[in-house]
Coordinates of C-alpha atoms and ligand atoms in Angstrom, one line a residue:
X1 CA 16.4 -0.4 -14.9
X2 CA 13.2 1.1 -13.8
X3 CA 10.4 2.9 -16.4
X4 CA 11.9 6.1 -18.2
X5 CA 8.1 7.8 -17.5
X6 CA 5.2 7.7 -15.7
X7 CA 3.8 7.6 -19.3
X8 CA 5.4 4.2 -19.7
X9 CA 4.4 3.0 -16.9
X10 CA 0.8 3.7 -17.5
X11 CA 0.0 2.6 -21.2
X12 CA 1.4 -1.1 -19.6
X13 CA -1.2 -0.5 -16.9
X14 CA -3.5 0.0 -19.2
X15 CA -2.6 -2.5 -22.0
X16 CA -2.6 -5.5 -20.2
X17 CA -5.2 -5.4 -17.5
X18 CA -3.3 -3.5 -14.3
X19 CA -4.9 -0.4 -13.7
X20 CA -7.9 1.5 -15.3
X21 CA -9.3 5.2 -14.6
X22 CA -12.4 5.1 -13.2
X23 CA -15.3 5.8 -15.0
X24 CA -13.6 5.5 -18.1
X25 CA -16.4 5.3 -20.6
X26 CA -18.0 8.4 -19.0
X27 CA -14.9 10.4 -19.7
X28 CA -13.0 9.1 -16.7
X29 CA -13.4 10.3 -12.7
X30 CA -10.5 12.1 -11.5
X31 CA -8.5 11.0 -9.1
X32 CA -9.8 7.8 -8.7
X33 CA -8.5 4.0 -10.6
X34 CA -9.8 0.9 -10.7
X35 CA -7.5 -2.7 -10.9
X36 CA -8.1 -4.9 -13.4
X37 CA -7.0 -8.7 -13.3
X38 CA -3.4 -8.1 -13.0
X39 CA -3.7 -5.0 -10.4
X40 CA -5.8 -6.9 -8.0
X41 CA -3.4 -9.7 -8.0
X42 CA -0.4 -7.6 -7.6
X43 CA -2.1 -5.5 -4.9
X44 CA -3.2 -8.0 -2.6
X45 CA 0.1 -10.1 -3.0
X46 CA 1.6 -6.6 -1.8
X47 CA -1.3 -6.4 0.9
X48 CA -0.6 -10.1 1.8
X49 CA 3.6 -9.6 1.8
X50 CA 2.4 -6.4 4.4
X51 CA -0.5 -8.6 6.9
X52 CA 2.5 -11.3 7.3
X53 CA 5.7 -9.0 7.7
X54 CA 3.4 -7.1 10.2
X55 CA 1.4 -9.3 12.4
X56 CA 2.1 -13.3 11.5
X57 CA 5.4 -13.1 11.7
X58 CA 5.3 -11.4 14.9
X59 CA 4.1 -11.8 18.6
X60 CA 3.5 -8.3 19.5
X61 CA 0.5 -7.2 17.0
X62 CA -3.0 -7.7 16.2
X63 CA -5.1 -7.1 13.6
X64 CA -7.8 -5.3 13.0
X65 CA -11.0 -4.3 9.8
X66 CA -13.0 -1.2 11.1
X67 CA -15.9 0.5 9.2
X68 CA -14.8 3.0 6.8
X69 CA -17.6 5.3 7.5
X70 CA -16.9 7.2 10.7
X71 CA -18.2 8.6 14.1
X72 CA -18.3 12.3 13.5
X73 CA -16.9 13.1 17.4
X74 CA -13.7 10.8 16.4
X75 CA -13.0 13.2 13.4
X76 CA -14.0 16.3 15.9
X77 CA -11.5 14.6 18.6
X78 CA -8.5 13.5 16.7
X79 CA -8.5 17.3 15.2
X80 CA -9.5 16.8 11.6
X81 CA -12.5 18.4 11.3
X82 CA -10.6 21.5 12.5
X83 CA -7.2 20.7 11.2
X84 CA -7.1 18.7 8.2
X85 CA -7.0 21.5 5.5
X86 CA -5.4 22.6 2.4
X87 CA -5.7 26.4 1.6
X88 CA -7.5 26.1 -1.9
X89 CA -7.2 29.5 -4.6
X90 CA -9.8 29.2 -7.5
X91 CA -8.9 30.9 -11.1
X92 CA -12.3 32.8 -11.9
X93 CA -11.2 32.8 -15.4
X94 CA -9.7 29.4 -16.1
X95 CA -11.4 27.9 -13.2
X96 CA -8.5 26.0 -12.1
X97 CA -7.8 25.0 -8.5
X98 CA -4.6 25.2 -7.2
X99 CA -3.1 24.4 -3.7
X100 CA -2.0 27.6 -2.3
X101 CA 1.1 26.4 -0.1
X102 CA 1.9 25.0 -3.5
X103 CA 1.9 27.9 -5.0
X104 CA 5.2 30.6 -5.5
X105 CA 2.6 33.3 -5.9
X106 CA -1.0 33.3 -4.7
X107 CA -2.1 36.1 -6.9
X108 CA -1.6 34.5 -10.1
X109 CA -3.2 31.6 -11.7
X110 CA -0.7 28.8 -12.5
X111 CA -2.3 27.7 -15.4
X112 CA -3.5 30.9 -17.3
X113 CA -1.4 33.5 -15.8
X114 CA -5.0 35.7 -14.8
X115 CA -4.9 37.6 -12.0
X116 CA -8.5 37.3 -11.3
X117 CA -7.8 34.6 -8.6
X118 CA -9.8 34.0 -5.4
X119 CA -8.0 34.5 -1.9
X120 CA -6.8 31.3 -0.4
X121 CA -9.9 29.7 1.4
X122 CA -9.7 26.9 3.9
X123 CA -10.9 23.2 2.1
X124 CA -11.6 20.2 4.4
X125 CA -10.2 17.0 2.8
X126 CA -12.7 14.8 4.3
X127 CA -15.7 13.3 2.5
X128 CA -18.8 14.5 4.7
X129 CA -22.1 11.9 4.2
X130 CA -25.0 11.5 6.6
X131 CA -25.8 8.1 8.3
X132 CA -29.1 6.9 8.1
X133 CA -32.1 8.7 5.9
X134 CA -32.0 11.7 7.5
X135 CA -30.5 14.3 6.9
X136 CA -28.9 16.4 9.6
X137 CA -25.9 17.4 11.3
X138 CA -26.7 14.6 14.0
X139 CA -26.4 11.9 11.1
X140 CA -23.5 13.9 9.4
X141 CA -20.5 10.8 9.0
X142 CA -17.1 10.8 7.1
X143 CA -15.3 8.2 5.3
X144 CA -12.0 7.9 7.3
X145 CA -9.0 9.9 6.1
X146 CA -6.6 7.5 7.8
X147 CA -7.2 4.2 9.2
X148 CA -5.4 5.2 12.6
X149 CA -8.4 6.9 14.1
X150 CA -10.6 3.7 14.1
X151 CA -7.3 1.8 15.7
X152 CA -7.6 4.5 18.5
X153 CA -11.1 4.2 19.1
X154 CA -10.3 0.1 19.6
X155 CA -7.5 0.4 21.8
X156 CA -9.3 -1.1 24.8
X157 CA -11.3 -3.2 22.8
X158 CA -8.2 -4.9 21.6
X159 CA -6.1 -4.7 25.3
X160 CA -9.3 -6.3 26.5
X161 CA -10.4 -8.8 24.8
X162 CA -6.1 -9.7 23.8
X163 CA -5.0 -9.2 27.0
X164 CA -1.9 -7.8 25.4
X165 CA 0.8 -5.5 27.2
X166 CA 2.2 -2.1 25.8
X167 CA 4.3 -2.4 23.8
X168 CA 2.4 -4.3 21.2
X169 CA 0.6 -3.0 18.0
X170 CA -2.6 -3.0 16.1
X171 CA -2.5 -3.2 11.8
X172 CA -5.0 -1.8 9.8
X173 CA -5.3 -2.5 6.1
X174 CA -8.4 -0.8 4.1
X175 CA -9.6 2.3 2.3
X176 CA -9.0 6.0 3.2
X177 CA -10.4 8.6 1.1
X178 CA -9.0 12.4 1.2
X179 CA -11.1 15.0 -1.2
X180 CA -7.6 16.6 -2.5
X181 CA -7.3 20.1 -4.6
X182 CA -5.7 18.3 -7.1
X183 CA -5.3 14.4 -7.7
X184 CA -1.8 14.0 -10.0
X185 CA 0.6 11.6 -11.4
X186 CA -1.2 8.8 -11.9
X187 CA -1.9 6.8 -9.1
X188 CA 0.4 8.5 -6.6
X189 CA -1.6 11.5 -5.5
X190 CA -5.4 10.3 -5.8
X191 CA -9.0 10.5 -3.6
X192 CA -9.8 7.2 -3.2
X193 CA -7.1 4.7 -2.0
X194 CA -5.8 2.1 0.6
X195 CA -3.6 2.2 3.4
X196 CA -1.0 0.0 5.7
X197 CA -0.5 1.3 8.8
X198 CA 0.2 0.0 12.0
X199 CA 0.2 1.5 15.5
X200 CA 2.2 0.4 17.7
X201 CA 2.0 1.7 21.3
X202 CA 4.7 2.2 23.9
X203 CA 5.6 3.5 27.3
X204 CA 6.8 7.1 27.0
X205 CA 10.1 7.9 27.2
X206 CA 11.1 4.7 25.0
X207 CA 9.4 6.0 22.4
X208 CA 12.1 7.2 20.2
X209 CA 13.8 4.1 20.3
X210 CA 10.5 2.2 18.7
X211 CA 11.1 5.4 16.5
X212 CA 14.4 3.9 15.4
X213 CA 13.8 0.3 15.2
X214 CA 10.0 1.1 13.0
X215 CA 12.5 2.8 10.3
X216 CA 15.1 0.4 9.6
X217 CA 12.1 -2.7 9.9
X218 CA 10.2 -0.6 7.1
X219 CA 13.4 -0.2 4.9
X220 CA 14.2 -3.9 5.4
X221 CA 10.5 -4.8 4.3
X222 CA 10.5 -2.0 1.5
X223 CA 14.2 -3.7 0.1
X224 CA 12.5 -7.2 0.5
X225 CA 9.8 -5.8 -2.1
X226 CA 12.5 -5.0 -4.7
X227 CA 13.2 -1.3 -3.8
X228 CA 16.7 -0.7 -3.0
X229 CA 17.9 1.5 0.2
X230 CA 19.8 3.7 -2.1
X231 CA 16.7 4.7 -4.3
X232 CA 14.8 5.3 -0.8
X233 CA 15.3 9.1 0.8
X234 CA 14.8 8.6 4.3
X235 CA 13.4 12.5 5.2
X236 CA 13.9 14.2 8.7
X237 CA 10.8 16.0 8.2
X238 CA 11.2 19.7 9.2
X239 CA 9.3 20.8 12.5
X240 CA 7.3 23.0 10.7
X241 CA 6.0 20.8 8.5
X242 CA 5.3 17.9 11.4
X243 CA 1.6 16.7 11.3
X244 CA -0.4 18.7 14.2
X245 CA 0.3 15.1 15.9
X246 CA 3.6 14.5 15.9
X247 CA 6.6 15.2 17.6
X248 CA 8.9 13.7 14.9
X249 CA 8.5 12.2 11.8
X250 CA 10.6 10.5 9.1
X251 CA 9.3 9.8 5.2
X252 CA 10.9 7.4 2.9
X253 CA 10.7 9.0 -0.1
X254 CA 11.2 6.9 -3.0
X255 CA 12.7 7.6 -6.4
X256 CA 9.5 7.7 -8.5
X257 CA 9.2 8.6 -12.3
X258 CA 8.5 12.2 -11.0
X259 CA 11.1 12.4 -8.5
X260 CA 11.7 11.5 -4.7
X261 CA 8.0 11.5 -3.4
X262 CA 6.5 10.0 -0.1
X263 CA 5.9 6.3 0.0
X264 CA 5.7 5.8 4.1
X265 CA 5.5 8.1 6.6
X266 CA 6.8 7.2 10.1
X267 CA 5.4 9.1 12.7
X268 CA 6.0 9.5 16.8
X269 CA 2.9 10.4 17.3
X270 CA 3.2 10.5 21.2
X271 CA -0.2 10.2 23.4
X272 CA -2.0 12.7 21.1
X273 CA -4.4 10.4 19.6
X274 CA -5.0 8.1 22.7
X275 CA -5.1 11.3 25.0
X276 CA -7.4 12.9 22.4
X277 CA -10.2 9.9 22.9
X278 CA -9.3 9.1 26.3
X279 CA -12.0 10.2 29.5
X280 CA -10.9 11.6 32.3
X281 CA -7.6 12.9 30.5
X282 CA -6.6 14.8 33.9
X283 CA -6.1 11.5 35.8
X284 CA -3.3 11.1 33.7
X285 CA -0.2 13.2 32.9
X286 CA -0.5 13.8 29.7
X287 CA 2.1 15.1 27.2
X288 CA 0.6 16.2 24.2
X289 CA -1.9 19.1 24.1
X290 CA -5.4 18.1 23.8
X291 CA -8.6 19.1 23.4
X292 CA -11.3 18.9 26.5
X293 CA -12.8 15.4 25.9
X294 CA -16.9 15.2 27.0
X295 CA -17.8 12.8 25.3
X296 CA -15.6 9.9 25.9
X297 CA -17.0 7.0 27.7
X298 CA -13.5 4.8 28.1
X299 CA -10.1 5.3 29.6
X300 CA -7.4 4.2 27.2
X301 CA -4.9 3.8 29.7
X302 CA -2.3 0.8 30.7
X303 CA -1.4 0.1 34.0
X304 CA 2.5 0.3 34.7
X305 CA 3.3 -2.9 36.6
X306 CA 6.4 -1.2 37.8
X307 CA 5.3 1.9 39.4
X308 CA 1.9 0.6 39.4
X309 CA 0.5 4.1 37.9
X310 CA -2.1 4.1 34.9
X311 CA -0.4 5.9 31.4
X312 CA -1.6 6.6 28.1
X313 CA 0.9 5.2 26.1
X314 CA 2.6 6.7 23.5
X315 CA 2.2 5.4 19.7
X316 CA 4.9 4.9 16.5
X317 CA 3.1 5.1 13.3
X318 CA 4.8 3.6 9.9
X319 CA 2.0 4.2 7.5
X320 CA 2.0 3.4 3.9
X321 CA 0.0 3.8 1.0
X322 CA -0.9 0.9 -1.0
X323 CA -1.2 2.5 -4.1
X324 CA 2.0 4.1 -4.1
X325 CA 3.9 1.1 -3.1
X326 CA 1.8 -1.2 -6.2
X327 CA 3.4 1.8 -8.4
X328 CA 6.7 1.4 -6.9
X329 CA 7.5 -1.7 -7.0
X330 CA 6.3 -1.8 -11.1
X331 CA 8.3 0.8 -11.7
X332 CA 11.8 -1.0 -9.9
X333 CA 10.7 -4.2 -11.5
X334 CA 10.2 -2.3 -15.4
X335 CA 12.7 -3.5 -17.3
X336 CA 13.8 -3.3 -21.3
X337 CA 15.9 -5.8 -22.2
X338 CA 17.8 -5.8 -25.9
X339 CA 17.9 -9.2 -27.3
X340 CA 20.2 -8.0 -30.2
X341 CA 19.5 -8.8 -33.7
X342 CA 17.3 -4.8 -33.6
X343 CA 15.1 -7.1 -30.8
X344 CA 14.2 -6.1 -27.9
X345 CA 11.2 -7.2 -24.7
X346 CA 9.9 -5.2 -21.7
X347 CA 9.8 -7.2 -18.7
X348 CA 8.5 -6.8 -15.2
X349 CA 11.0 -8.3 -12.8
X350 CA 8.7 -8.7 -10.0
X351 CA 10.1 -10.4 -6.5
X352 CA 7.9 -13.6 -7.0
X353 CA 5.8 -13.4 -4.0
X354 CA 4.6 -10.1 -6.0
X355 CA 3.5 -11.5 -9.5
X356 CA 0.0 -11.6 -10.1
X357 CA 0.4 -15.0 -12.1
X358 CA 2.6 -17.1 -10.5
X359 CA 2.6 -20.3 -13.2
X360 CA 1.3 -19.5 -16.6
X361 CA 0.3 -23.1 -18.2
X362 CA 0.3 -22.7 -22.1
X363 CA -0.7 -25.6 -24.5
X364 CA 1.0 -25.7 -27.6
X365 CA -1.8 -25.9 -29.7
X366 CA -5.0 -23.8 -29.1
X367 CA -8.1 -25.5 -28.2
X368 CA -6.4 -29.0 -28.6
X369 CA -8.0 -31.3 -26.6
X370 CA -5.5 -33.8 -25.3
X371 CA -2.7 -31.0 -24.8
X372 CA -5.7 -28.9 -23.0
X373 CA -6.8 -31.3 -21.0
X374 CA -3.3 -32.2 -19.4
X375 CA -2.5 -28.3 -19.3
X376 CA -5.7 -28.1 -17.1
X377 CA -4.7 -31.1 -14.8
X378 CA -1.2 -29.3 -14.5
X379 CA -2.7 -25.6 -13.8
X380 CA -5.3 -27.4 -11.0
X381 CA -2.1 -29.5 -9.5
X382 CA 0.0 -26.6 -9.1
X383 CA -3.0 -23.8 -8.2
X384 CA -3.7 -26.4 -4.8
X385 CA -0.6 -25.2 -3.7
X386 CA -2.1 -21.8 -2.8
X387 CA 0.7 -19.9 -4.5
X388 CA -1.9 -17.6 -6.1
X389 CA -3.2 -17.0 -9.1
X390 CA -2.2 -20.7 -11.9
X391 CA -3.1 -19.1 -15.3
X392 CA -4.3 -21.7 -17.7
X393 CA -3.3 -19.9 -21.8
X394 CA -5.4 -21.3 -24.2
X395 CA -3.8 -18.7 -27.0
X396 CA -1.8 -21.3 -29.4
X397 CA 0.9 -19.0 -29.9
X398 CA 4.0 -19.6 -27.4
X399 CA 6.6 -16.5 -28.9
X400 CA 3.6 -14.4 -28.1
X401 CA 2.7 -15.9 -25.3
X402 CA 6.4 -15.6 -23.0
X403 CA 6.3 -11.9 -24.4
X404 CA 2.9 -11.1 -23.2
X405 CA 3.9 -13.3 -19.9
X406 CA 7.6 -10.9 -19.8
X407 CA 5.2 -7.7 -19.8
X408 CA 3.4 -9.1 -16.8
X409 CA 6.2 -10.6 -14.6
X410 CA 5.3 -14.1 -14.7
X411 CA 8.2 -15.8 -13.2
X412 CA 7.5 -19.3 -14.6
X413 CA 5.6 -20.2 -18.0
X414 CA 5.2 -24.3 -18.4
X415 CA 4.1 -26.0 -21.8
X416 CA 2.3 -28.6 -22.7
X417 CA 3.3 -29.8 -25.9
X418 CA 2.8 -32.8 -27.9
X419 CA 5.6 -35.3 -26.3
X420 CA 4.1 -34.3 -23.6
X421 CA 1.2 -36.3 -24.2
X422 CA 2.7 -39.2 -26.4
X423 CA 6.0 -39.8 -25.5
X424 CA 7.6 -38.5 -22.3
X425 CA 5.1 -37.4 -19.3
X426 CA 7.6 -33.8 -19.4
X427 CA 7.1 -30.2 -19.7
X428 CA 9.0 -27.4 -21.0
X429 CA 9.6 -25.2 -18.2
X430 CA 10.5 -21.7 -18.8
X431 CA 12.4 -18.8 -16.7
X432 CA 11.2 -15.2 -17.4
X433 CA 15.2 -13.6 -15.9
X434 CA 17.1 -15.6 -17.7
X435 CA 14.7 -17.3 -20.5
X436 CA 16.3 -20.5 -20.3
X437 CA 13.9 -23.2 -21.0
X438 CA 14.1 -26.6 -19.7
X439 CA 12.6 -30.2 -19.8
X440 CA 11.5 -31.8 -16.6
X441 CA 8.9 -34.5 -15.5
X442 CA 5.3 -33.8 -14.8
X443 CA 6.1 -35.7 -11.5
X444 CA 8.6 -33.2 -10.4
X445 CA 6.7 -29.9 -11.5
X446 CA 4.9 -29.5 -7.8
X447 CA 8.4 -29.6 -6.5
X448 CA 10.0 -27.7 -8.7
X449 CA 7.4 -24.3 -8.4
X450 CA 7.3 -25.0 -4.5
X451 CA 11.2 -24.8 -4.5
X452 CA 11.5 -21.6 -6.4
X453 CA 8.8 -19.9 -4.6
X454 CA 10.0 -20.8 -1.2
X455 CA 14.1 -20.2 -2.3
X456 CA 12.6 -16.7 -4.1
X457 CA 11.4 -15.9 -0.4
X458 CA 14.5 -17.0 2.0
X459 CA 17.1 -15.2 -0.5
X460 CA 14.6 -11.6 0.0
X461 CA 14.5 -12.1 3.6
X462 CA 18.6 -12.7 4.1
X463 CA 19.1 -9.8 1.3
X464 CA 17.4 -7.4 3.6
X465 CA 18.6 -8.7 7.4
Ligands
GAP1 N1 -2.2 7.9 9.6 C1 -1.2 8.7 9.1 C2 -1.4 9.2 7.8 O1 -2.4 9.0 7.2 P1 -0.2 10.4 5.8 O2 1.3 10.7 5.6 O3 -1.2 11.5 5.6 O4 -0.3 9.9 7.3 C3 0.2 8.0 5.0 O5 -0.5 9.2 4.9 C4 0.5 7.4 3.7 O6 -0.7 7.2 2.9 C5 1.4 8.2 2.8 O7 2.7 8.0 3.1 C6 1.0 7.8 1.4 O8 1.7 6.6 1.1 C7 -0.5 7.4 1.6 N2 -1.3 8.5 1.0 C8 -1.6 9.7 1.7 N3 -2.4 10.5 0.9 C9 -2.5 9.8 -0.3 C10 -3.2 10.1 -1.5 N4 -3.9 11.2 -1.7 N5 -3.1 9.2 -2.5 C11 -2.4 8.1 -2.4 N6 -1.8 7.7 -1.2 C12 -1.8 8.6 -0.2

């Protein structure tokens, strides 16, 4: 049962330690959040769950970490200095700002009903800086919108030095940053945020194929992170609402506290980008319309081994947003449970490979030093197993403790009590689904949280084949 609200959602967030605003003791920055203990755990785990869907577990990408900061010609050349726009209409009154293609009537101000409302006026989304002391429009940068355009600009860094042969990919993980009219619902729509994407090139004319087999591997991979193919909208997008890049696109749209809303996008994005950055684009024949490219000093073509003709292949695009997917997958895993008896607990039923604490290790007694001191041995035993994050809980109280360790989605709480250290060498072991507690040997613990982590895994992966 996923959150009722966003509000829901975001007082947990807040409460215990997953996402802050930014800023927040100078009266917050808009649009951006900061991760606190809990977010940065769950955020790379997602990160991590992405990297080895994406490239370990296969033998046709590579990765990639690019600067964030970018060449101004690759923003001039990919078409976002000149396309990437939002028509912006400012209340002079109320001073709101509004998106105009959001808008059912430009002439009126949304939020104060004034008329006195500017025409719609073209707004870049990038953030401009300038490189170096100076400055100038030589030294004028941006911080990347997208990750893609840096992939681009490696292409034939990456066929050279990899040796690899279309069709393969290259994945990108990192920050993008868009300077948008208006930053909402909490984390979903904001400035300053991360992206997955990968590009994966092919020869033209099997492109929509890739297309095909790009959508149901991102559905599979979204269902293995505990979102269900029926709460996912897959979204034909119209042609004239297609990207200026791409020839067809699909969005999965999931079910989000404010309704269906774009988690991925999935883009054919044919030889735009490549033709865009390419030199000496009339040696090939290119499909996409692009601009005149001067400035180039690399040809990111493949040689056909067939027909023995050079190409610039074509690329499928499944980007995601790292952001939305963290909110995602805590809303599908918010849970309230009644207990009976007028009791009730809020759970997060994270997959396990997504909990930020995978073992929480609780002495009975706070600041006891015999139970302590074997609760630390146990939390370093089991944190060499490179799970993640072992949380040692020096807090006393256990009720509170599996209620505060519910909230968070730790799948496993162990304690340390005082047979424990007297009588029988055991812990108490602890299930956050079911809440069934049992006893088993220290000398079986390892095991045991190896075994349920690695089971946890297998039965995602057949769920979603
Ligand atoms: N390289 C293609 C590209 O950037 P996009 O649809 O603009 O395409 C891809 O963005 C994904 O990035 C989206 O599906 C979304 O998950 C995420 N995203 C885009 N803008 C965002 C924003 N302002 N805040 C949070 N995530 C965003």
């Amino acid at each position: 049962m996923p959150a009722k609200s966003m509000d829901e959602l975001v007082s947990l967030c807040k409460r215990r330690g997953f996402i802050f605003q930014s800023a927040d003791i100078y009266g917050g920055l808009k649009g951006m959040y900061d991760f606190g203990p809990l977010g940065v755990e769950l955020k790379n785990n997602l990160k991590d769950a992405w990297w080895r869907s994406m490239v370990y577990e296969r033998d046709d990408v590579e990765g990639l970490d690019s600067s964030i900061i970018g060449h101004k010609l690759m923003f001039t050349y990919s078409g976002h200095t000149e396309t990437f726009n939002d028509p912006l209409v400012e209340c002079k009154d109320c001073h709101a700002r509004m998106r105009a293609d959001h808008m059912k009537d430009t002439s009126v101000c949304e939020q104060c009903g004034s008329t006195n409302v500017t025409e719609p006026r073209v707004f870049n989304l990038m953030f401009k800086t300038n490189i170096g002391p100076i400055e100038s429009e030589d030294s004028v940068g941006y911080l990347r919108p997208e990750t893609a355009q840096h992939i681009f600009a490696n292409f034939k860094n990456v066929v050279d030095s990899t040796a690899r042969k279309v069709p393969f990919g290259i994945a990108q993980m990192g920050k993008a940053f868009r300077n948008e009219i208006i930053a909402r619902n909490f984390i979903f729509r904001v400035r300053e945020f991360e992206q997955m994407e990968l590009e994966f090139f092919v020869k033209p004319g099997e492109d929509e194929k890739w297309h095909e087999y790009w959508l149901e591997e991102r559905l599979k991979w979204w269902e293995e992170q505990g979102l269900p193919r029926d709460k996912i909208n897959v979204l034909d997008v119209p042609d004239d609402d297609l990207a200026h890049y791409a020839k067809r696109t699909y969005d999965l749209e999931y079910k989000y506290p404010h309704g269906h809303d774009e988690i991925e996008g999935i883009a054919n994005r044919t030889d735009y980008d490549l033709g865009n950055h390419t030199k000496a684009q009339n040696e090939f024949d290119l499909t996409a319309e692009v601009h005149e490219n001067k400035d180039s000093n690399s040809k990111l073509a493949v040689l056909d081994d067939e027909s023995k003709k050079w190409y610039v292949p074509y690329v499928i695009e499944p980007s995601a947003g790292v952001e939305r997917g963290v909110l995602a997958v805590m809303n599908e895993a918010y849970t309230e449970e009644d207990l009976g008896d007028g009791k009730s607990r809020i759970v997060l039923k994270f997959k396990p490979h997504l909990a930020p604490i995978k073992v929480a290790v609780i002495p009975l007694k706070k600041n006891h030093d015999g139970l302590g001191a074997k609760a630390r041995e146990i939390k370093n035993t089991l944190q060499a197993l490179g799970l993640g994050r072992i949380l040692f809980e020096n807090t006393g109280n256990i009720g509170k403790a599996y209620r505060r360790h519910d909230e968070v989605g730790t799948p496993i709480c162990v304690t340390v009590d005082f047979d424990t250290i007297e009588s029988d060498n055991a812990v108490t072991i602890r299930d956050r689904d079911t809440m069934e507690q049992k006893r088993i040997k220290i000398d079986e613990l390892e095991d045991f949280v190896k075994d349920f982590y690695q089971a946890a895994q297998s039965r995602d992966s057949k769920a979603a084949a």
